[in-house]
């Protein structure tokens, strides 16, 4: 296996290259995505069923998961997994409940009351990708805050296996989160169905959830035209900041945990000694051999690297340049290093906070910004499921008092009707 | 002039048509926008200067506004407008300061600490369109929350007039808001400059501000690839909910205030009597004649309509379907009607809260979601300039306690390295 390259004290003009994520050329498939979306928009359920047969070889009668299927799923999930889901659900719920925003009221001047009112988005759609072992943890991460925020309608779309069945853990978890409407549709078709609505699938106001390139491009397409989405998506990544207080075995394990997500994923270590870098590589080597899918996982380290800086402030600056989706800080004074981080999705403090803890059950959300989007996006949280409307109410005195200001500005902007709307009221 | 049509008790299947905004076919110009953006990305300042000459006939030496130009601007703005700007600044600042989010800390289970930390976006770019009477109020609406949120870098781009000068009110207001970096560039070029950075213009993490179709499409382009934007944009609109407590003169004035924004803008009235509808139309007629640009403004009423419902709950349902950018509620129990509104950008309560109050100086933000985007977006507010990072810190006991949950879920998801990252720590 090829171990990550080690870079020593790279100069700042080399950083962009070191922070570069894997290239994603989506130009070929965008045309196909547009075609799928337009077809589902036009033909609804019929198109979904035809595409399921065409793309996945699956024959679907009903697109909606039935009560019987939910019950079968419940019986199939082990007690151990059910217990784990309860713990994760409790932690994720309590952290997200604490985020609920309050109304803000300010009387900016006498008789001029301004209010900022948070209101849940009415209808949201969650996408859960399929696969051999579907990531049901994402159901918790999206459904729980949607319900806590108060969204009236929360639906879920997920593709089936070749037998037309949805993974039991996904159905069980959806039901535990209070979701009753689950639809058997995947890919760009699912995004289109939720954006336009079909005979079976309700139209939603915002779409959440990860997916393959077809899903990602379809989300991008609808986001510019008609339906909001959670955030731009890209391959998963982790950066580990390490020093002499780290354990190389732990750092290597965290890198492999990330690499497990696939070829495009990336793990970057930023540390303060070449010796430590080599120890980490040794650990990567030995741990890869012990994992069942170790060879496959090792290939996914192709995009990974270790960067050594003598200077701690350089480590921090580099971390901020990278703007990691997941940032593990295994350093002395980790909290104080965290204070200096200006861009990251989710931060993990110390040696006993593996990324897996956040992925599943600490309480934080695992739907996080990748590819540097952490500079401008936060991860999914309660705000993602709400909007803040503003309200103003002026008394007659309030308007009289504010009138000269409004009129002066409107006239300076050449907007006489804006000024007139105030004047007509003053005349009364 | 053609007065708005009056519709009576339309059935629900007619509502989508009544709520329809003007069509916007942007397919022709997207190609041109892509070309401009690519050119500026590649050639920087040189491209900006060439395009300024080519498109606007303006010759620019330096792209950055100089101290001398700021001083000249200050001298040119009238004392009246300066005083108005101070009042608006004070109100907008106090309302946005009250929105500053706090850190959230929850120990979700013993030894598992989760934190949500709001952090200002590092670098933001504000776009202010040009024109004969530039809308300098937008400078307040974008710059003040950017500074209050704590963004380290706040830059502004705005096109010049044919003489290469930026409107004095824009420069004065920018300076009053603490912005020192203003660049003479407009259109898609400005968006490209802020997204990619040029020799003169810093690259930013997020771009804010309204603009023509070139600006809007350029923002859409970069938003999917590299740089976040505030929200999707479209023509301005107002909905007025009116009953016997309204004054037709006020309603008409508010419609004309909206129509003043141009042909694509829309004003919809929802009221409970045909008589009132006719009175509003009479007022529109007479007020249009009294305005200097009345004929032009009247043409912009082409997309406007009055919808009459006997039933108050239908009025509310229709308002929620429309999801207005600005919603004026001139009704009895206006606050209680507001409680039932699930989608609107900014709400105006009662007869003395004209939209102009919110546009300029009440304290609320005037950068609001149009075209039904209010269903999933709020207006620009403090959150728009921040992100919420999460942090977790597990003690050894916390991890030991959470381990069975993480391992059970990781193994059920087929992610053995995720489970191994926990197990390697338990072994220590």
PDB file of C-alpha atoms in Angstrom, chain B residues 30-124:
ATOM      1  CA  UNK B  30     -26.394  32.314 -18.901  1.00  0.00           C
ATOM      2  CA  UNK B  31     -23.849  31.557 -21.611  1.00  0.00           C
ATOM      3  CA  UNK B  32     -22.680  35.147 -21.560  1.00  0.00           C
ATOM      4  CA  UNK B  33     -22.482  35.121 -17.761  1.00  0.00           C
ATOM      5  CA  UNK B  34     -20.366  31.960 -17.785  1.00  0.00           C
ATOM      6  CA  UNK B  35     -18.011  33.577 -20.297  1.00  0.00           C
ATOM      7  CA  UNK B  36     -17.635  36.742 -18.214  1.00  0.00           C
ATOM      8  CA  UNK B  37     -17.035  34.816 -14.998  1.00  0.00           C
ATOM      9  CA  UNK B  38     -14.415  32.568 -16.604  1.00  0.00           C
ATOM     10  CA  UNK B  39     -12.655  35.553 -18.118  1.00  0.00           C
ATOM     11  CA  UNK B  40     -12.446  37.470 -14.840  1.00  0.00           C
ATOM     12  CA  UNK B  41     -11.347  34.328 -13.009  1.00  0.00           C
ATOM     13  CA  UNK B  42      -8.489  33.942 -15.469  1.00  0.00           C
ATOM     14  CA  UNK B  43      -7.472  37.536 -16.240  1.00  0.00           C
ATOM     15  CA  UNK B  44      -8.433  39.408 -13.084  1.00  0.00           C
ATOM     16  CA  UNK B  45      -8.254  43.205 -13.024  1.00  0.00           C
ATOM     17  CA  UNK B  46      -7.370  43.390 -16.701  1.00  0.00           C
ATOM     18  CA  UNK B  47     -10.621  41.658 -17.653  1.00  0.00           C
ATOM     19  CA  UNK B  48     -12.623  43.904 -15.346  1.00  0.00           C
ATOM     20  CA  UNK B  49     -11.193  47.038 -16.913  1.00  0.00           C
ATOM     21  CA  UNK B  50     -11.688  45.746 -20.447  1.00  0.00           C
ATOM     22  CA  UNK B  51     -15.281  44.759 -19.731  1.00  0.00           C
ATOM     23  CA  UNK B  52     -15.996  48.118 -18.095  1.00  0.00           C
ATOM     24  CA  UNK B  53     -14.878  49.784 -21.324  1.00  0.00           C
ATOM     25  CA  UNK B  54     -16.690  47.287 -23.513  1.00  0.00           C
ATOM     26  CA  UNK B  55     -20.008  47.137 -21.646  1.00  0.00           C
ATOM     27  CA  UNK B  56     -20.281  50.531 -19.974  1.00  0.00           C
ATOM     28  CA  UNK B  57     -17.883  52.703 -21.957  1.00  0.00           C
ATOM     29  CA  UNK B  58     -15.991  53.498 -18.770  1.00  0.00           C
ATOM     30  CA  UNK B  59     -12.228  53.820 -18.516  1.00  0.00           C
ATOM     31  CA  UNK B  60     -10.904  52.831 -15.103  1.00  0.00           C
ATOM     32  CA  UNK B  61      -7.385  53.333 -13.833  1.00  0.00           C
ATOM     33  CA  UNK B  62      -7.642  52.050 -10.317  1.00  0.00           C
ATOM     34  CA  UNK B  63     -10.362  49.644  -9.298  1.00  0.00           C
ATOM     35  CA  UNK B  64     -10.281  50.640  -5.663  1.00  0.00           C
ATOM     36  CA  UNK B  65     -12.029  53.740  -4.396  1.00  0.00           C
ATOM     37  CA  UNK B  66      -9.496  56.145  -2.925  1.00  0.00           C
ATOM     38  CA  UNK B  67      -9.529  58.145   0.303  1.00  0.00           C
ATOM     39  CA  UNK B  68      -9.955  61.286  -1.755  1.00  0.00           C
ATOM     40  CA  UNK B  69     -13.060  59.886  -3.379  1.00  0.00           C
ATOM     41  CA  UNK B  70     -14.503  58.967   0.022  1.00  0.00           C
ATOM     42  CA  UNK B  71     -13.882  62.530   1.230  1.00  0.00           C
ATOM     43  CA  UNK B  72     -15.451  64.070  -1.860  1.00  0.00           C
ATOM     44  CA  UNK B  73     -18.482  61.839  -1.371  1.00  0.00           C
ATOM     45  CA  UNK B  74     -18.896  62.948   2.222  1.00  0.00           C
ATOM     46  CA  UNK B  75     -18.981  66.565   1.132  1.00  0.00           C
ATOM     47  CA  UNK B  76     -21.612  65.866  -1.522  1.00  0.00           C
ATOM     48  CA  UNK B  77     -24.215  64.175   0.638  1.00  0.00           C
ATOM     49  CA  UNK B  78     -26.822  66.535   2.076  1.00  0.00           C
ATOM     50  CA  UNK B  79     -27.167  67.018   5.806  1.00  0.00           C
ATOM     51  CA  UNK B  80     -30.740  65.754   5.576  1.00  0.00           C
ATOM     52  CA  UNK B  81     -29.723  62.459   4.017  1.00  0.00           C
ATOM     53  CA  UNK B  82     -26.840  62.112   6.484  1.00  0.00           C
ATOM     54  CA  UNK B  83     -29.239  62.539   9.386  1.00  0.00           C
ATOM     55  CA  UNK B  84     -31.612  59.983   7.867  1.00  0.00           C
ATOM     56  CA  UNK B  85     -28.780  57.510   7.448  1.00  0.00           C
ATOM     57  CA  UNK B  86     -27.909  57.900  11.135  1.00  0.00           C
ATOM     58  CA  UNK B  87     -31.454  57.096  12.241  1.00  0.00           C
ATOM     59  CA  UNK B  88     -31.696  54.077   9.930  1.00  0.00           C
ATOM     60  CA  UNK B  89     -28.249  52.907  11.020  1.00  0.00           C
ATOM     61  CA  UNK B  90     -29.216  53.104  14.666  1.00  0.00           C
ATOM     62  CA  UNK B  91     -32.461  51.158  14.230  1.00  0.00           C
ATOM     63  CA  UNK B  92     -31.015  48.495  11.938  1.00  0.00           C
ATOM     64  CA  UNK B  93     -28.054  48.056  14.266  1.00  0.00           C
ATOM     65  CA  UNK B  94     -30.092  47.667  17.416  1.00  0.00           C
ATOM     66  CA  UNK B  95     -32.420  45.104  15.836  1.00  0.00           C
ATOM     67  CA  UNK B  96     -29.548  43.072  14.412  1.00  0.00           C
ATOM     68  CA  UNK B  97     -27.441  43.271  17.590  1.00  0.00           C
ATOM     69  CA  UNK B  98     -30.346  41.694  19.454  1.00  0.00           C
ATOM     70  CA  UNK B  99     -30.130  38.718  17.081  1.00  0.00           C
ATOM     71  CA  UNK B 100     -26.560  37.735  17.975  1.00  0.00           C
ATOM     72  CA  UNK B 101     -26.653  34.008  18.779  1.00  0.00           C
ATOM     73  CA  UNK B 102     -25.114  32.486  21.868  1.00  0.00           C
ATOM     74  CA  UNK B 103     -23.049  29.367  22.328  1.00  0.00           C
ATOM     75  CA  UNK B 104     -25.067  26.258  23.217  1.00  0.00           C
ATOM     76  CA  UNK B 105     -23.496  23.701  25.584  1.00  0.00           C
ATOM     77  CA  UNK B 106     -25.084  20.370  26.476  1.00  0.00           C
ATOM     78  CA  UNK B 107     -23.562  17.453  28.313  1.00  0.00           C
ATOM     79  CA  UNK B 108     -25.684  14.915  26.448  1.00  0.00           C
ATOM     80  CA  UNK B 109     -24.558  12.164  28.798  1.00  0.00           C
ATOM     81  CA  UNK B 110     -21.885  12.123  31.513  1.00  0.00           C
ATOM     82  CA  UNK B 111     -18.503  12.799  29.967  1.00  0.00           C
ATOM     83  CA  UNK B 112     -19.925  13.723  26.557  1.00  0.00           C
ATOM     84  CA  UNK B 113     -19.907  17.485  26.069  1.00  0.00           C
ATOM     85  CA  UNK B 114     -21.429  19.000  22.921  1.00  0.00           C
ATOM     86  CA  UNK B 115     -21.100  22.648  21.985  1.00  0.00           C
ATOM     87  CA  UNK B 116     -22.586  24.740  19.191  1.00  0.00           C
ATOM     88  CA  UNK B 117     -20.387  27.755  18.582  1.00  0.00           C
ATOM     89  CA  UNK B 118     -21.443  30.624  16.298  1.00  0.00           C
ATOM     90  CA  UNK B 119     -18.480  32.091  14.388  1.00  0.00           C
ATOM     91  CA  UNK B 120     -18.565  34.981  11.954  1.00  0.00           C
ATOM     92  CA  UNK B 121     -17.795  34.210   8.336  1.00  0.00           C
ATOM     93  CA  UNK B 122     -14.255  35.464   7.794  1.00  0.00           C
ATOM     94  CA  UNK B 123     -14.653  37.420   4.588  1.00  0.00           C
ATOM     95  CA  UNK B 124     -17.824  38.693   2.877  1.00  0.00           C
TER      96      UNK B 124
END
